[in-house]
Amino acid sequence: MENSSLAADQRIPVTVITGFLGSGKTTLLNRVLTENHGMRVAVIENEFGEVGIDDALVLGSEEEIFEMNNGCICCTVRGDLIRILENLLTRKDKFDRVLIETTGLADPAPVAQTFFMDDEIRDNYRLDAILTVVDSLNTLQHLREEKPEGTENEAVEQVAFADRLLLNKCDLVDANTLAHLSKELKSINSSAQQIQSSFGGFPLEQILDIEAFSLEKVLADEPTFLEDTDHQHDQTVTSVGIELTGELNLERLDNWLGVLLGKKGVDIFRSKGILAISDNPRKYVFQAVHMLFTGEFATEWGDEPRVNRMVFIGRNLDRQELTEGFKNCLATNTKKMNSSN
Amino acid sequence: MALRPTNESGALLELPPSKVGALSIKAHPVLGLYAISGPEGLEIRELQNHRTLHIDLGAWTTTSQWYKSSSKLAATFGRKVIARDCLSDKRWESPEFEATLQDLCWLPQNGMIASTGYGGVNLTAPFRSTAAETLEFKGSLLRIAISPNSRWIVTGSQDSTLQVFSPKEDIRLEMRGYLRKVNELAFNTTGSRLANNGSPEVTVWDFSGAGPKGRKPLQLGQHRPTAIRIKWHPKNELVFATSDARGVVRVFDLNQRQEPNVESWASETNAKICVLEWMPDGSLFCADTSGRCATVSVDTSK
């Protein structure tokens, strides 16, 4: 656990764009590459040779997923990204942020875990946000697709991993369909802010350098996201949000998260939290992808109420068990508690 | 022992740009050739006029290595190994392996090539066969070093371990406890010691006799976060140099009877020293990522 402030983070921000084929990723990417926004973005995309588009740096990659030898079945990294991002460091003067486009069916976990598992990447780059572009016309169908047992529904996974959901092609659906889609997305991932647009016309300031990978910025933008949302029946991938008043014991918290993610990390896709640790004036920012987690002290609480907020997104989550476990991390175990999912 | 800069104001000469980009450059010790490996492939040039002799485009080429002082060069080429004989224009290609290769090394005794990447160490016999034998490992091997007698194949892993293979003796060892991935390692000239990074301290393993099993390694010096380059002295088997990301060079002398002697020198720029080579006169040549170079004399008599 490091004692550093996010405000002083000098690492290069990285945005990951996921989304099914035809959802509008490329349209959005082309806007980033061609619009006069003043940002210098290096783009890494699949099967694309290195070319210059209006002085932008575009590099091709071929997805190579490496399992680790540490006994954890869900720990994987993207070898191609490590190679390319390390090489990009020699050209640091030519860009100030990175955008990674994944293929339509790619699992976002290895991309995110690369920023946890590789020392050089972790030292030099900061995962800013995972954005999932959602085709408003066809996504409901993808989300409901029955998959053979043992295989994942990639659309559900991509929604679950997102820090922001970009609902594209809104012009092609009526208000009812859009509301229905929005509700279904919220029930899978309550922490991801939803932005609606057509033709990939999302405001770039809501896409790049938004610090959405951590919960702190998300709460600042949308403080009520932990409020109750309707469940869809038979839905196995959901979010559990917990709010807890009081101060936590860091050692108990570490132990609980270690055991929880060790045992259930395969099913818990993402977890993040802003926590009040006893006798520490600063917020403790926690984030995890499957079993890999990091935590660091960030800005001070100041006049804000010291309320612990945590969200888990994953498969077959047991809200009661998570809430009880979280509650047991309180420095004094008698504080008021409320939870929602 | 003392380190003294003899020239720390030099600027590196710029070579004409290459179509392949540049990840590493290997000069031939005798033939007046150099090989450039880059994201787009491999180029071999004449040193005198920079004329291209051969070029292979179309695959990420991390590194290349000349076979002793012969005209043979091997390079990683995406998921394959390619080898060229620069005098006869012969070109050889391995089968395609599981993932893009990270490093390779010639086996000094028989001219085979060991290459590493995700999935293990691949052994191939260039110009003789296209078959490959793989020493399997479930993980990504980043760097390889082979002892001069070809007995030990040692690799550094993404999983912060050293993986040791001795195929003839059927020995497999794993050294754990490193804080970071192990991506730099080197045997000394006799093969009795291997030094590697992976932690702030450089670890030195004793590979003499029966090998490192059961022997406690030396852990020397402090680099932040870890050493970038490790180079053993070409004549003194117990002296090696290291460099790091903050422009620090250290020379370790294990000849001392008790504590090893360590001397340090820091560059003016504090930039990452990514090139570190012993010169024929016993000095150290250093070049950093800011484009500056320096020569540091090493007096081991004191």
Coordinates of C-alpha atoms in Angstrom, one line a residue, chain A residues 75-306:
Chain A
C75 CA -4.5 -13.0 -13.4
T76 CA -3.7 -12.2 -17.0
V77 CA -1.8 -9.4 -18.8
R78 CA -1.7 -8.2 -22.4
G79 CA 1.8 -8.9 -23.5
D80 CA 1.3 -6.8 -26.7
L81 CA 0.3 -3.8 -24.6
I82 CA 3.3 -4.1 -22.3
R83 CA 5.6 -4.1 -25.3
I84 CA 4.0 -1.2 -27.0
L85 CA 3.6 1.0 -23.9
E86 CA 7.2 0.4 -22.8
N87 CA 8.4 1.4 -26.3
L88 CA 6.2 4.5 -26.2
L89 CA 8.0 5.7 -23.2
T90 CA 11.0 6.4 -25.4
R91 CA 8.8 8.9 -27.2
K92 CA 7.2 10.5 -24.2
D93 CA 7.7 14.0 -25.6
K94 CA 5.3 13.3 -28.5
F95 CA 2.1 12.5 -26.6
D96 CA 0.4 13.2 -23.2
R97 CA -2.3 10.6 -23.1
V98 CA -2.9 7.1 -24.5
L99 CA -6.1 5.6 -25.9
I100 CA -6.4 1.8 -26.3
E101 CA -9.1 0.4 -28.6
T102 CA -10.0 -3.2 -28.0
T103 CA -11.6 -5.6 -30.4
G104 CA -15.4 -6.2 -30.1
L105 CA -15.1 -9.5 -28.3
A106 CA -12.1 -8.7 -26.1
D107 CA -12.3 -9.3 -22.4
P108 CA -11.3 -6.0 -20.7
A109 CA -9.8 -7.7 -17.6
P110 CA -6.3 -8.5 -19.1
V111 CA -6.1 -4.9 -20.3
A112 CA -6.9 -3.5 -16.9
Q113 CA -4.8 -6.0 -15.1
T114 CA -1.7 -5.1 -17.2
F115 CA -1.8 -1.7 -15.3
F116 CA -1.6 -3.6 -12.0
M117 CA 0.7 -6.4 -12.8
D118 CA 3.5 -4.9 -14.8
D119 CA 5.9 -2.7 -12.8
E120 CA 7.1 -0.5 -15.6
I121 CA 3.6 0.1 -16.8
R122 CA 2.3 0.8 -13.3
D123 CA 5.2 3.2 -12.7
N124 CA 4.6 5.2 -15.8
Y125 CA 0.9 5.0 -16.8
R126 CA -2.4 5.5 -14.9
L127 CA -5.5 3.7 -16.0
D128 CA -7.9 6.7 -16.3
A129 CA -11.1 5.0 -17.4
I130 CA -12.6 2.0 -19.1
L131 CA -15.3 3.3 -21.6
T132 CA -17.8 0.9 -23.1
V133 CA -19.5 2.1 -26.2
V134 CA -23.1 0.7 -26.3
D135 CA -25.1 0.4 -29.5
S136 CA -28.5 1.5 -28.2
L137 CA -30.3 -0.4 -31.0
N138 CA -28.7 -3.9 -30.5
T139 CA -27.2 -4.1 -27.0
L140 CA -30.3 -5.3 -25.2
Q141 CA -30.4 -8.3 -27.5
H142 CA -26.6 -9.0 -26.9
L143 CA -27.1 -8.7 -23.1
R144 CA -29.9 -11.3 -23.1
E145 CA -28.2 -13.7 -25.4
E146 CA -28.2 -17.2 -23.9
K147 CA -24.6 -18.5 -23.8
P148 CA -23.6 -22.2 -23.5
E149 CA -22.7 -23.1 -19.9
G150 CA -19.2 -22.2 -19.1
T151 CA -18.9 -19.4 -21.6
E152 CA -19.2 -15.7 -20.8
N153 CA -21.6 -13.2 -22.3
E154 CA -19.0 -10.7 -23.5
A155 CA -21.5 -7.9 -23.7
V156 CA -22.4 -8.2 -20.1
E157 CA -18.7 -8.4 -19.1
Q158 CA -18.0 -5.2 -21.1
V159 CA -20.8 -3.4 -19.4
A160 CA -19.7 -4.7 -16.0
F161 CA -16.1 -3.5 -16.5
A162 CA -17.0 0.0 -17.6
D163 CA -16.3 3.2 -15.7
R164 CA -18.5 5.1 -18.2
L165 CA -21.1 3.7 -20.6
L166 CA -21.4 5.6 -23.8
L167 CA -24.9 5.0 -25.3
N168 CA -24.4 5.6 -29.0
K169 CA -26.9 5.6 -31.8
C170 CA -29.6 7.0 -29.6
D171 CA -31.3 8.5 -32.6
L172 CA -32.2 5.0 -33.8
V173 CA -34.4 4.1 -30.8
D174 CA -37.4 5.6 -29.1
A175 CA -37.4 7.1 -25.6
N176 CA -39.0 4.0 -24.0
T177 CA -36.4 1.6 -25.5
L178 CA -33.6 3.9 -24.3
A179 CA -35.0 4.1 -20.8
H180 CA -35.3 0.4 -20.7
L181 CA -31.7 -0.1 -21.9
S182 CA -30.5 2.5 -19.4
K183 CA -32.2 0.7 -16.6
E184 CA -30.8 -2.7 -17.6
L185 CA -27.3 -1.3 -17.8
K186 CA -27.7 0.3 -14.4
S187 CA -28.8 -3.0 -12.9
I188 CA -25.6 -4.6 -14.1
N189 CA -23.3 -1.7 -13.3
S190 CA -24.7 0.9 -11.1
S191 CA -21.4 2.8 -10.7
A192 CA -20.8 3.6 -14.4
Q193 CA -22.1 7.0 -15.5
Q194 CA -24.2 6.8 -18.7
I195 CA -23.7 9.4 -21.4
Q196 CA -26.1 9.4 -24.4
S197 CA -25.3 10.5 -27.9
S198 CA -25.6 9.8 -31.6
F199 CA -22.9 9.4 -34.3
G200 CA -20.2 9.1 -31.6
G201 CA -20.7 12.8 -30.7
F202 CA -19.8 12.4 -27.0
P203 CA -18.1 15.5 -25.5
L204 CA -14.4 14.6 -25.4
E205 CA -14.0 16.2 -22.0
Q206 CA -16.3 13.5 -20.7
I207 CA -14.1 10.8 -22.2
L208 CA -10.5 11.7 -21.7
D209 CA -8.6 12.3 -18.5
I210 CA -11.7 11.9 -16.3
E211 CA -10.2 9.8 -13.5
A212 CA -13.2 7.5 -13.6
F213 CA -11.3 4.3 -12.8
S214 CA -11.3 5.3 -9.1
L215 CA -14.5 5.9 -7.2
E216 CA -13.5 9.4 -5.9
K217 CA -14.2 11.2 -9.2
V218 CA -17.3 9.1 -9.8
L219 CA -18.8 10.1 -6.5
A220 CA -18.0 13.8 -7.1
D221 CA -19.9 13.6 -10.5
E222 CA -22.8 11.4 -9.3
P223 CA -23.0 11.1 -5.5
T224 CA -26.2 9.1 -5.6
F225 CA -25.1 6.2 -7.7
L226 CA -25.2 3.8 -4.7
E227 CA -29.0 4.3 -4.4
D228 CA -31.2 1.3 -5.0
T229 CA -31.8 0.1 -8.5
D230 CA -34.3 -2.3 -9.8
H231 CA -33.1 -5.8 -10.4
Q232 CA -33.8 -7.7 -13.6
H233 CA -34.9 -11.3 -13.0
D234 CA -32.4 -14.1 -13.5
Q235 CA -29.6 -11.6 -13.8
T236 CA -26.3 -13.1 -12.5
V237 CA -24.1 -10.0 -13.1
T238 CA -25.0 -7.1 -10.8
S239 CA -23.6 -4.4 -8.6
V240 CA -23.7 -4.2 -4.9
G241 CA -23.1 -0.7 -3.4
I242 CA -22.5 -0.3 0.3
E243 CA -22.4 2.9 2.4
L244 CA -21.1 2.7 5.9
T245 CA -20.7 5.4 8.5
G246 CA -17.7 5.1 10.8
E247 CA -14.0 4.6 10.6
L248 CA -12.4 1.4 9.3
N249 CA -9.4 -0.5 10.7
L250 CA -7.0 -0.8 7.8
E251 CA -5.5 -4.1 8.9
R252 CA -9.0 -5.7 9.2
L253 CA -10.0 -4.2 5.8
D254 CA -6.8 -5.5 4.1
N255 CA -7.4 -9.0 5.6
W256 CA -11.0 -9.1 4.5
L257 CA -10.4 -7.9 1.0
G258 CA -7.5 -10.3 0.6
V259 CA -9.6 -13.3 1.6
L260 CA -12.7 -12.1 -0.3
L261 CA -10.9 -11.4 -3.5
G262 CA -8.7 -14.5 -3.1
K263 CA -11.8 -16.7 -2.8
K264 CA -14.3 -14.9 -5.0
G265 CA -12.1 -12.7 -7.3
V266 CA -13.0 -14.8 -10.3
D267 CA -16.6 -13.7 -10.0
I268 CA -16.0 -10.1 -8.8
F269 CA -15.0 -8.3 -11.9
R270 CA -14.5 -4.8 -10.4
S271 CA -14.6 -3.3 -7.0
K272 CA -13.8 0.2 -5.8
G273 CA -14.2 2.3 -2.8
I274 CA -13.5 5.5 -1.0
L275 CA -12.9 4.7 2.7
A276 CA -12.3 6.5 6.0
I277 CA -9.5 4.9 7.9
S278 CA -9.3 5.5 11.6
D279 CA -6.8 8.2 12.7
N280 CA -6.1 9.2 9.1
P281 CA -7.3 12.6 7.7
R282 CA -7.1 11.4 4.1
K283 CA -9.4 9.3 2.0
Y284 CA -8.3 5.8 1.3
V285 CA -9.0 5.0 -2.4
F286 CA -9.3 1.3 -3.2
Q287 CA -9.8 -0.3 -6.6
A288 CA -9.5 -3.9 -7.9
V289 CA -9.9 -5.9 -11.0
H290 CA -10.7 -9.5 -10.1
M291 CA -8.1 -10.5 -7.5
L292 CA -5.7 -7.7 -8.0
F293 CA -6.2 -4.7 -5.8
T294 CA -4.4 -1.5 -4.8
G295 CA -5.1 1.1 -2.2
E296 CA -3.6 4.5 -1.5
F297 CA -4.3 7.5 0.6
A298 CA -5.5 10.5 -1.6
T299 CA -6.9 13.9 -0.7
E300 CA -8.1 14.9 2.8
W301 CA -11.7 14.6 3.9
G302 CA -11.8 18.2 5.1
D303 CA -15.4 19.1 6.0
E304 CA -17.0 16.2 4.1
P305 CA -18.7 13.5 6.2
R306 CA -16.4 10.5 6.7

